[in-house]
């Protein structure tokens, strides 16, 4: 049995599930945990774990899908730039179908003649800029700490090559400030708030444990870094629920085969060289201070917002879409009035149904309407 298969082993998973049931009984109260990673969302549904969770343990899917948390105003900025005659918008494919406030997406803009190109890495966008010196190539920098170092590397490459026709939309989001905002806004009544977090393994590879300790130290909630195989998730849940049963709260790394406690200093160094913290707009959470990344003054020439004079003002929201409430853990996808009716993966109304990592798409695919 290879190392990955070991974490999918049915016997191991059954044993962990029995331990989890025992720990929940020891808690003598319901426990609501939230994951904040799109890969966790899909893994929990795809493996069938959600349907196997013991009574008294409730799974909430938080703002862990990069496409889903991208704000309406940011999507509007992408559409604005895509319609410039001199612009080539180089983007990851998962952004193509995200609807803006008017229901239009980059796919619509592409069909109307906009030069929207799908790339597979930020460096592909730099290469595109070198190949098209008479166009301005704009790369939307979306996602969390996982993707930010790669975008920082692209900016440094363009800087080194003196590519004046490359820039980015600085729309990255930082996970720890979002967790703080969630905890500050969450209901305090038992059975309604967030009792613990299953922390994102991918983000933790970059950040390590320290940036998440405030969850336990300031808010008294267990916070456990977990992997993505069934046994990984169950082990993390056992670590989480055992703390609650014992009346403790710690930030714990339960994914040590991948995540070092100190994270990845080289990735953080690249990110910090190019970016600095700034306020960011989150779908469902609004404007959160120091939860985004802005380009440092020495790299401002690569800021597409500055170059094209675009401001992220107030925009209307998608009529009837409750994606923001789903991302905040205030309701499940099935409670949205559009879910499975006017909003399906084939005809999505909101971004939580667009992305394969979105909670609405996962709920629709694996749990049904």
mmCIF file of C-alpha atoms in Angstrom:
data_model
loop_
_atom_site.group_PDB
_atom_site.id
_atom_site.type_symbol
_atom_site.label_atom_id
_atom_site.label_comp_id
_atom_site.label_asym_id
_atom_site.label_seq_id
_atom_site.Cartn_x
_atom_site.Cartn_y
_atom_site.Cartn_z
ATOM 1 C CA UNK A 1 0.000 0.000 0.000
ATOM 2 C CA UNK A 2 1.498 3.372 -0.997
ATOM 3 C CA UNK A 3 1.526 6.286 1.445
ATOM 4 C CA UNK A 4 -1.438 8.060 -0.178
ATOM 5 C CA UNK A 5 -3.564 4.912 -0.287
ATOM 6 C CA UNK A 6 -2.926 4.456 3.433
ATOM 7 C CA UNK A 7 -4.907 7.634 4.102
ATOM 8 C CA UNK A 8 -7.814 6.217 2.090
ATOM 9 C CA UNK A 9 -7.796 2.836 3.844
ATOM 10 C CA UNK A 10 -11.409 1.887 4.748
ATOM 11 C CA UNK A 11 -10.443 0.079 7.948
ATOM 12 C CA UNK A 12 -8.419 3.052 9.180
ATOM 13 C CA UNK A 13 -11.256 5.415 8.321
ATOM 14 C CA UNK A 14 -13.823 3.248 10.120
ATOM 15 C CA UNK A 15 -11.651 3.258 13.232
ATOM 16 C CA UNK A 16 -11.279 7.051 13.107
ATOM 17 C CA UNK A 17 -15.001 7.464 12.550
ATOM 18 C CA UNK A 18 -15.762 5.371 15.636
ATOM 19 C CA UNK A 19 -13.312 7.455 17.652
ATOM 20 C CA UNK A 20 -14.985 10.629 16.373
ATOM 21 C CA UNK A 21 -18.397 9.329 17.467
ATOM 22 C CA UNK A 22 -17.024 8.571 20.923
ATOM 23 C CA UNK A 23 -15.511 12.053 21.201
ATOM 24 C CA UNK A 24 -18.772 13.708 20.171
ATOM 25 C CA UNK A 25 -20.589 11.780 22.887
ATOM 26 C CA UNK A 26 -17.978 13.006 25.370
ATOM 27 C CA UNK A 27 -18.681 16.605 24.337
ATOM 28 C CA UNK A 28 -22.319 16.271 25.441
ATOM 29 C CA UNK A 29 -23.244 19.140 23.120
ATOM 30 C CA UNK A 30 -23.453 19.786 19.394
ATOM 31 C CA UNK A 31 -20.272 20.889 17.582
ATOM 32 C CA UNK A 32 -20.243 23.010 14.433
ATOM 33 C CA UNK A 33 -16.957 23.094 12.506
ATOM 34 C CA UNK A 34 -16.112 25.139 9.441
ATOM 35 C CA UNK A 35 -13.608 24.306 6.723
ATOM 36 C CA UNK A 36 -12.200 27.205 4.724
ATOM 37 C CA UNK A 37 -10.707 25.412 1.734
ATOM 38 C CA UNK A 38 -12.376 24.486 -1.533
ATOM 39 C CA UNK A 39 -10.381 21.249 -1.714
ATOM 40 C CA UNK A 40 -11.713 20.276 1.711
ATOM 41 C CA UNK A 41 -15.236 21.103 0.542
ATOM 42 C CA UNK A 42 -15.003 18.734 -2.397
ATOM 43 C CA UNK A 43 -13.137 16.014 -0.465
ATOM 44 C CA UNK A 44 -15.697 15.929 2.341
ATOM 45 C CA UNK A 45 -18.549 15.505 -0.135
ATOM 46 C CA UNK A 46 -16.765 13.302 -2.682
ATOM 47 C CA UNK A 47 -15.538 10.785 -0.109
ATOM 48 C CA UNK A 48 -18.982 10.516 1.462
ATOM 49 C CA UNK A 49 -17.686 11.785 4.806
ATOM 50 C CA UNK A 50 -20.376 14.419 5.120
ATOM 51 C CA UNK A 51 -23.098 11.788 5.173
ATOM 52 C CA UNK A 52 -21.108 9.708 7.702
ATOM 53 C CA UNK A 53 -20.448 12.430 10.263
ATOM 54 C CA UNK A 54 -21.894 11.484 13.651
ATOM 55 C CA UNK A 55 -25.053 13.118 14.910
ATOM 56 C CA UNK A 56 -24.147 16.293 16.748
ATOM 57 C CA UNK A 57 -21.267 17.231 14.405
ATOM 58 C CA UNK A 58 -22.251 19.798 11.768
ATOM 59 C CA UNK A 59 -20.114 20.719 8.763
ATOM 60 C CA UNK A 60 -20.127 24.352 7.560
ATOM 61 C CA UNK A 61 -18.377 25.341 4.345
ATOM 62 C CA UNK A 62 -16.731 28.752 4.674
ATOM 63 C CA UNK A 63 -14.970 31.265 2.398
ATOM 64 C CA UNK A 64 -12.329 28.864 1.075
ATOM 65 C CA UNK A 65 -13.094 28.899 -2.648
ATOM 66 C CA UNK A 66 -10.946 31.597 -4.340
ATOM 67 C CA UNK A 67 -13.391 32.159 -7.186
ATOM 68 C CA UNK A 68 -16.361 32.325 -4.813
ATOM 69 C CA UNK A 69 -14.925 35.009 -2.525
ATOM 70 C CA UNK A 70 -13.964 37.278 -5.434
ATOM 71 C CA UNK A 71 -16.189 40.315 -4.961
ATOM 72 C CA UNK A 72 -18.730 41.588 -7.499
ATOM 73 C CA UNK A 73 -16.747 44.831 -7.820
ATOM 74 C CA UNK A 74 -13.620 42.849 -8.698
ATOM 75 C CA UNK A 75 -15.439 40.825 -11.349
ATOM 76 C CA UNK A 76 -16.776 44.100 -12.751
ATOM 77 C CA UNK A 77 -13.190 45.432 -12.959
ATOM 78 C CA UNK A 78 -12.104 42.338 -14.901
ATOM 79 C CA UNK A 79 -14.970 42.799 -17.355
ATOM 80 C CA UNK A 80 -14.159 46.493 -17.682
ATOM 81 C CA UNK A 81 -10.551 45.751 -18.597
ATOM 82 C CA UNK A 82 -11.406 42.849 -20.911
ATOM 83 C CA UNK A 83 -13.414 45.254 -23.079
ATOM 84 C CA UNK A 84 -10.440 47.578 -23.646
ATOM 85 C CA UNK A 85 -9.210 47.297 -27.229
ATOM 86 C CA UNK A 86 -5.578 47.344 -26.130
ATOM 87 C CA UNK A 87 -5.918 44.704 -23.393
ATOM 88 C CA UNK A 88 -5.366 40.956 -23.384
ATOM 89 C CA UNK A 89 -6.834 39.533 -20.192
ATOM 90 C CA UNK A 90 -4.846 36.398 -19.305
ATOM 91 C CA UNK A 91 -6.708 34.371 -16.710
ATOM 92 C CA UNK A 92 -7.102 30.962 -15.145
ATOM 93 C CA UNK A 93 -10.014 29.082 -16.685
ATOM 94 C CA UNK A 94 -12.095 28.926 -13.504
ATOM 95 C CA UNK A 95 -12.734 32.681 -13.695
ATOM 96 C CA UNK A 96 -14.299 32.559 -17.157
ATOM 97 C CA UNK A 97 -17.849 31.782 -16.043
ATOM 98 C CA UNK A 98 -18.030 33.867 -12.861
ATOM 99 C CA UNK A 99 -20.958 36.262 -13.291
ATOM 100 C CA UNK A 100 -20.615 39.958 -12.647
ATOM 101 C CA UNK A 101 -23.341 42.149 -11.142
ATOM 102 C CA UNK A 102 -25.157 42.279 -14.502
ATOM 103 C CA UNK A 103 -25.002 38.497 -14.970
ATOM 104 C CA UNK A 104 -22.332 38.765 -17.698
ATOM 105 C CA UNK A 105 -19.049 36.864 -17.391
ATOM 106 C CA UNK A 106 -15.642 36.867 -19.070
ATOM 107 C CA UNK A 107 -16.999 34.081 -21.264
ATOM 108 C CA UNK A 108 -19.647 36.516 -22.534
ATOM 109 C CA UNK A 109 -17.000 39.196 -23.079
ATOM 110 C CA UNK A 110 -14.875 36.682 -24.989
ATOM 111 C CA UNK A 111 -17.826 35.799 -27.209
ATOM 112 C CA UNK A 112 -18.320 39.503 -27.902
ATOM 113 C CA UNK A 113 -14.731 39.841 -29.145
ATOM 114 C CA UNK A 114 -12.713 40.609 -26.019
ATOM 115 C CA UNK A 115 -9.208 39.162 -26.004
ATOM 116 C CA UNK A 116 -9.511 36.803 -23.056
ATOM 117 C CA UNK A 117 -6.863 34.068 -22.951
ATOM 118 C CA UNK A 118 -6.717 31.088 -20.592
ATOM 119 C CA UNK A 119 -3.273 30.513 -19.065
ATOM 120 C CA UNK A 120 -2.025 27.836 -16.697
ATOM 121 C CA UNK A 121 0.418 29.884 -14.640
ATOM 122 C CA UNK A 122 1.161 33.590 -14.003
ATOM 123 C CA UNK A 123 4.438 33.170 -15.906
ATOM 124 C CA UNK A 124 2.414 32.216 -19.005
ATOM 125 C CA UNK A 125 0.895 35.707 -18.810
ATOM 126 C CA UNK A 126 4.392 37.244 -18.651
ATOM 127 C CA UNK A 127 5.360 35.255 -21.728
ATOM 128 C CA UNK A 128 2.196 36.464 -23.468
ATOM 129 C CA UNK A 129 3.196 40.069 -22.738
ATOM 130 C CA UNK A 130 6.631 39.479 -24.274
ATOM 131 C CA UNK A 131 4.988 38.025 -27.388
ATOM 132 C CA UNK A 132 2.472 40.905 -27.769
ATOM 133 C CA UNK A 133 4.435 44.123 -27.158
ATOM 134 C CA UNK A 134 1.648 46.339 -28.556
ATOM 135 C CA UNK A 135 -0.996 45.053 -26.134
ATOM 136 C CA UNK A 136 -1.234 45.318 -22.352
ATOM 137 C CA UNK A 137 -1.522 41.898 -20.757
ATOM 138 C CA UNK A 138 -3.497 41.922 -17.502
ATOM 139 C CA UNK A 139 -3.454 38.944 -15.159
ATOM 140 C CA UNK A 140 -6.139 38.792 -12.432
ATOM 141 C CA UNK A 141 -4.334 37.904 -9.219
ATOM 142 C CA UNK A 142 -7.015 36.054 -7.279
ATOM 143 C CA UNK A 143 -6.813 33.353 -4.652
ATOM 144 C CA UNK A 144 -5.167 33.030 -1.259
ATOM 145 C CA UNK A 145 -1.644 32.759 0.134
ATOM 146 C CA UNK A 146 -1.222 29.624 -1.974
ATOM 147 C CA UNK A 147 -1.188 31.470 -5.311
ATOM 148 C CA UNK A 148 0.230 34.828 -4.223
ATOM 149 C CA UNK A 149 3.916 33.740 -4.285
ATOM 150 C CA UNK A 150 3.535 32.605 -7.913
ATOM 151 C CA UNK A 151 2.007 35.937 -8.913
ATOM 152 C CA UNK A 152 4.789 37.728 -7.037
ATOM 153 C CA UNK A 153 7.268 35.697 -9.085
ATOM 154 C CA UNK A 154 5.541 36.793 -12.292
ATOM 155 C CA UNK A 155 5.784 40.461 -11.267
ATOM 156 C CA UNK A 156 9.479 40.031 -10.471
ATOM 157 C CA UNK A 157 10.040 38.329 -13.851
ATOM 158 C CA UNK A 158 8.293 41.181 -15.694
ATOM 159 C CA UNK A 159 10.306 43.709 -13.678
ATOM 160 C CA UNK A 160 13.562 41.953 -14.575
ATOM 161 C CA UNK A 161 12.584 41.789 -18.269
ATOM 162 C CA UNK A 162 11.396 45.426 -18.202
ATOM 163 C CA UNK A 163 8.035 44.442 -19.625
ATOM 164 C CA UNK A 164 6.052 47.642 -19.443
ATOM 165 C CA UNK A 165 3.006 45.977 -20.977
ATOM 166 C CA UNK A 166 2.363 43.496 -18.163
ATOM 167 C CA UNK A 167 0.290 44.180 -15.057
ATOM 168 C CA UNK A 168 -1.932 42.421 -12.560
ATOM 169 C CA UNK A 169 -5.205 42.973 -10.776
ATOM 170 C CA UNK A 170 -4.176 42.682 -7.098
ATOM 171 C CA UNK A 171 -7.192 40.796 -5.756
ATOM 172 C CA UNK A 172 -5.533 38.220 -3.504
ATOM 173 C CA UNK A 173 -7.139 37.424 -0.160
ATOM 174 C CA UNK A 174 -5.510 36.455 3.148
ATOM 175 C CA UNK A 175 -7.174 33.683 5.149
ATOM 176 C CA UNK A 176 -6.356 34.582 8.801
ATOM 177 C CA UNK A 177 -8.074 38.026 8.716
ATOM 178 C CA UNK A 178 -11.167 36.389 7.192
ATOM 179 C CA UNK A 179 -11.295 33.886 10.068
ATOM 180 C CA UNK A 180 -11.152 36.786 12.514
ATOM 181 C CA UNK A 181 -14.000 38.539 10.695
ATOM 182 C CA UNK A 182 -16.068 35.346 10.734
ATOM 183 C CA UNK A 183 -15.550 34.869 14.469
ATOM 184 C CA UNK A 184 -16.372 38.489 15.232
ATOM 185 C CA UNK A 185 -19.622 38.300 13.247
ATOM 186 C CA UNK A 186 -20.682 34.750 14.132
ATOM 187 C CA UNK A 187 -23.641 34.259 16.486
ATOM 188 C CA UNK A 188 -22.542 33.477 20.038
ATOM 189 C CA UNK A 189 -25.445 31.217 20.977
ATOM 190 C CA UNK A 190 -24.607 27.532 21.289
ATOM 191 C CA UNK A 191 -25.612 25.631 18.169
ATOM 192 C CA UNK A 192 -25.478 28.707 15.915
ATOM 193 C CA UNK A 193 -21.871 29.873 15.766
ATOM 194 C CA UNK A 194 -18.557 28.312 14.733
ATOM 195 C CA UNK A 195 -17.049 26.002 17.356
ATOM 196 C CA UNK A 196 -13.843 25.064 15.510
ATOM 197 C CA UNK A 197 -11.993 25.408 12.213
ATOM 198 C CA UNK A 198 -10.574 22.780 9.888
ATOM 199 C CA UNK A 199 -7.725 24.883 8.513
ATOM 200 C CA UNK A 200 -6.619 24.781 4.858
ATOM 201 C CA UNK A 201 -3.623 22.542 4.274
ATOM 202 C CA UNK A 202 -2.553 24.327 1.096
ATOM 203 C CA UNK A 203 -2.468 27.761 2.729
ATOM 204 C CA UNK A 204 -0.731 26.344 5.791
ATOM 205 C CA UNK A 205 2.073 25.001 3.566
ATOM 206 C CA UNK A 206 2.984 28.667 3.023
ATOM 207 C CA UNK A 207 1.998 30.195 6.373
ATOM 208 C CA UNK A 208 2.678 27.443 8.898
ATOM 209 C CA UNK A 209 0.875 27.371 12.250
ATOM 210 C CA UNK A 210 1.648 30.723 13.889
ATOM 211 C CA UNK A 211 -0.754 32.978 11.905
ATOM 212 C CA UNK A 212 -3.686 30.805 13.035
ATOM 213 C CA UNK A 213 -2.933 30.726 16.763
ATOM 214 C CA UNK A 214 -5.164 33.727 17.480
ATOM 215 C CA UNK A 215 -8.214 31.549 16.729
ATOM 216 C CA UNK A 216 -7.478 29.514 19.852
ATOM 217 C CA UNK A 217 -5.757 32.124 21.986
ATOM 218 C CA UNK A 218 -8.177 35.030 21.444
ATOM 219 C CA UNK A 219 -11.443 33.275 20.585
ATOM 220 C CA UNK A 220 -11.078 29.961 22.390
ATOM 221 C CA UNK A 221 -11.770 27.854 19.295
ATOM 222 C CA UNK A 222 -9.729 24.805 18.250
ATOM 223 C CA UNK A 223 -8.031 25.282 14.873
ATOM 224 C CA UNK A 224 -6.599 22.185 13.178
ATOM 225 C CA UNK A 225 -4.582 22.088 9.952
ATOM 226 C CA UNK A 226 -5.719 19.049 8.000
ATOM 227 C CA UNK A 227 -4.939 17.221 4.783
ATOM 228 C CA UNK A 228 -7.386 16.152 2.113
ATOM 229 C CA UNK A 229 -7.619 12.367 2.144
ATOM 230 C CA UNK A 230 -10.476 10.830 4.189
ATOM 231 C CA UNK A 231 -8.181 9.711 7.021
ATOM 232 C CA UNK A 232 -6.532 13.154 7.068
ATOM 233 C CA UNK A 233 -9.879 14.853 7.525
ATOM 234 C CA UNK A 234 -11.118 12.384 10.140
ATOM 235 C CA UNK A 235 -7.856 12.658 12.096
ATOM 236 C CA UNK A 236 -8.148 16.454 12.083
ATOM 237 C CA UNK A 237 -11.761 16.262 13.233
ATOM 238 C CA UNK A 238 -10.788 13.899 16.066
ATOM 239 C CA UNK A 239 -8.064 16.334 17.185
ATOM 240 C CA UNK A 240 -10.583 19.176 17.023
ATOM 241 C CA UNK A 241 -13.427 17.461 18.894
ATOM 242 C CA UNK A 242 -11.115 16.005 21.565
ATOM 243 C CA UNK A 243 -10.072 19.556 22.456
ATOM 244 C CA UNK A 244 -13.691 20.618 22.840
ATOM 245 C CA UNK A 245 -14.438 17.544 24.964
ATOM 246 C CA UNK A 246 -11.501 18.426 27.229
ATOM 247 C CA UNK A 247 -12.323 22.142 27.377
ATOM 248 C CA UNK A 248 -9.136 23.159 25.544
ATOM 249 C CA UNK A 249 -8.407 25.274 22.471
ATOM 250 C CA UNK A 250 -5.171 24.994 20.496
ATOM 251 C CA UNK A 251 -3.902 25.584 16.973
ATOM 252 C CA UNK A 252 -2.647 22.163 15.845
ATOM 253 C CA UNK A 253 -0.794 20.887 12.792
ATOM 254 C CA UNK A 254 -2.348 17.517 11.918
ATOM 255 C CA UNK A 255 -0.838 17.480 8.400
ATOM 256 C CA UNK A 256 2.846 17.164 9.254
ATOM 257 C CA UNK A 257 3.787 15.018 6.277
ATOM 258 C CA UNK A 258 3.226 18.127 4.110
ATOM 259 C CA UNK A 259 3.037 21.196 6.363
ATOM 260 C CA UNK A 260 6.035 22.390 8.382
ATOM 261 C CA UNK A 261 5.154 24.328 11.523
ATOM 262 C CA UNK A 262 7.133 27.304 10.202
ATOM 263 C CA UNK A 263 5.544 27.118 6.730
ATOM 264 C CA UNK A 264 7.565 28.005 3.632
ATOM 265 C CA UNK A 265 9.851 30.994 4.326
ATOM 266 C CA UNK A 266 10.978 31.244 0.674
ATOM 267 C CA UNK A 267 7.390 31.552 -0.592
ATOM 268 C CA UNK A 268 6.548 34.142 2.066
ATOM 269 C CA UNK A 269 9.719 36.077 1.227
ATOM 270 C CA UNK A 270 8.755 36.338 -2.461
ATOM 271 C CA UNK A 271 5.241 37.396 -1.506
ATOM 272 C CA UNK A 272 6.487 39.993 0.988
ATOM 273 C CA UNK A 273 9.013 41.382 -1.489
ATOM 274 C CA UNK A 274 6.277 42.338 -3.974
ATOM 275 C CA UNK A 275 3.144 42.783 -1.843
ATOM 276 C CA UNK A 276 2.059 44.430 1.382
ATOM 277 C CA UNK A 277 -1.217 43.955 3.286
ATOM 278 C CA UNK A 278 -4.185 46.124 2.360
ATOM 279 C CA UNK A 279 -7.933 46.107 2.725
ATOM 280 C CA UNK A 280 -9.896 43.732 0.504
ATOM 281 C CA UNK A 281 -13.494 43.122 -0.465
ATOM 282 C CA UNK A 282 -14.858 39.640 0.214
ATOM 283 C CA UNK A 283 -18.098 38.262 -1.103
ATOM 284 C CA UNK A 284 -20.299 37.740 1.939
ATOM 285 C CA UNK A 285 -17.883 39.311 4.412
ATOM 286 C CA UNK A 286 -17.549 42.794 2.941
ATOM 287 C CA UNK A 287 -14.506 45.018 3.366
ATOM 288 C CA UNK A 288 -11.930 43.514 5.750
ATOM 289 C CA UNK A 289 -8.843 45.542 6.779
ATOM 290 C CA UNK A 290 -5.425 44.016 6.009
ATOM 291 C CA UNK A 291 -7.033 40.971 4.378
ATOM 292 C CA UNK A 292 -5.703 41.560 0.874
ATOM 293 C CA UNK A 293 -2.407 42.240 -0.882
ATOM 294 C CA UNK A 294 -1.391 45.503 -2.527
ATOM 295 C CA UNK A 295 1.681 46.014 -4.670
ATOM 296 C CA UNK A 296 4.534 47.751 -2.878
ATOM 297 C CA UNK A 297 5.399 51.266 -4.173
ATOM 298 C CA UNK A 298 8.416 50.009 -6.130
ATOM 299 C CA UNK A 299 6.111 47.713 -8.142
ATOM 300 C CA UNK A 300 3.115 50.060 -8.583
ATOM 301 C CA UNK A 301 3.691 50.190 -12.344
ATOM 302 C CA UNK A 302 2.321 46.628 -12.478
ATOM 303 C CA UNK A 303 -1.004 47.576 -10.848
ATOM 304 C CA UNK A 304 -3.733 47.435 -13.508
ATOM 305 C CA UNK A 305 -6.171 49.390 -11.318
ATOM 306 C CA UNK A 306 -3.725 52.267 -11.083
ATOM 307 C CA UNK A 307 -2.672 52.064 -14.734
ATOM 308 C CA UNK A 308 -6.229 52.166 -16.076
ATOM 309 C CA UNK A 309 -7.670 54.448 -13.393
ATOM 310 C CA UNK A 310 -10.186 51.898 -12.131
ATOM 311 C CA UNK A 311 -11.702 52.229 -8.663
ATOM 312 C CA UNK A 312 -13.591 49.437 -6.930
ATOM 313 C CA UNK A 313 -16.758 51.313 -6.046
ATOM 314 C CA UNK A 314 -20.073 49.982 -4.874
ATOM 315 C CA UNK A 315 -21.751 47.554 -7.246
ATOM 316 C CA UNK A 316 -25.090 45.846 -7.232
ATOM 317 C CA UNK A 317 -25.239 42.199 -6.197
ATOM 318 C CA UNK A 318 -26.614 39.328 -8.251
ATOM 319 C CA UNK A 319 -30.390 39.352 -7.698
ATOM 320 C CA UNK A 320 -31.530 36.516 -5.430
ATOM 321 C CA UNK A 321 -28.061 34.981 -5.026
ATOM 322 C CA UNK A 322 -27.253 33.982 -1.424
ATOM 323 C CA UNK A 323 -23.672 32.904 -2.125
ATOM 324 C CA UNK A 324 -22.361 35.405 0.411
ATOM 325 C CA UNK A 325 -24.494 33.903 3.184
ATOM 326 C CA UNK A 326 -23.333 30.394 2.236
ATOM 327 C CA UNK A 327 -19.687 31.503 2.442
ATOM 328 C CA UNK A 328 -20.329 32.994 5.888
ATOM 329 C CA UNK A 329 -21.865 29.770 7.182
ATOM 330 C CA UNK A 330 -25.241 31.454 7.708
ATOM 331 C CA UNK A 331 -27.116 29.009 5.499
ATOM 332 C CA UNK A 332 -26.548 25.838 3.506
ATOM 333 C CA UNK A 333 -26.674 25.860 -0.303
ATOM 334 C CA UNK A 334 -29.994 24.011 -0.251
ATOM 335 C CA UNK A 335 -31.551 26.904 1.678
ATOM 336 C CA UNK A 336 -30.888 29.383 -1.146
ATOM 337 C CA UNK A 337 -34.129 29.877 -3.126
ATOM 338 C CA UNK A 338 -32.238 29.706 -6.441
ATOM 339 C CA UNK A 339 -30.372 26.461 -5.694
ATOM 340 C CA UNK A 340 -31.166 23.649 -8.122
ATOM 341 C CA UNK A 341 -33.780 25.787 -9.860
ATOM 342 C CA UNK A 342 -32.488 28.807 -11.745
ATOM 343 C CA UNK A 343 -28.974 28.122 -10.418
ATOM 344 C CA UNK A 344 -27.272 24.877 -11.499
ATOM 345 C CA UNK A 345 -23.697 24.014 -12.600
ATOM 346 C CA UNK A 346 -24.886 24.124 -16.208
ATOM 347 C CA UNK A 347 -26.521 27.537 -15.735
ATOM 348 C CA UNK A 348 -24.937 29.117 -12.630
ATOM 349 C CA UNK A 349 -26.343 32.295 -11.147
ATOM 350 C CA UNK A 350 -23.645 32.770 -8.517
ATOM 351 C CA UNK A 351 -19.937 31.919 -8.180
ATOM 352 C CA UNK A 352 -20.484 29.224 -5.525
ATOM 353 C CA UNK A 353 -22.123 27.179 -8.286
ATOM 354 C CA UNK A 354 -19.528 28.111 -10.922
ATOM 355 C CA UNK A 355 -16.372 26.788 -9.325
ATOM 356 C CA UNK A 356 -15.847 23.055 -8.916
ATOM 357 C CA UNK A 357 -14.586 23.972 -5.427
ATOM 358 C CA UNK A 358 -17.706 25.959 -4.604
ATOM 359 C CA UNK A 359 -19.925 24.635 -1.828
ATOM 360 C CA UNK A 360 -23.074 24.990 -3.957
ATOM 361 C CA UNK A 361 -21.544 22.992 -6.819
ATOM 362 C CA UNK A 362 -20.330 20.281 -4.411
ATOM 363 C CA UNK A 363 -23.697 20.139 -2.644
ATOM 364 C CA UNK A 364 -25.511 19.888 -5.997
ATOM 365 C CA UNK A 365 -23.239 17.184 -7.364
ATOM 366 C CA UNK A 366 -22.919 14.946 -4.317
ATOM 367 C CA UNK A 367 -25.901 15.666 -2.116
ATOM 368 C CA UNK A 368 -28.539 16.610 -4.651
ATOM 369 C CA UNK A 369 -31.282 19.161 -4.441
#
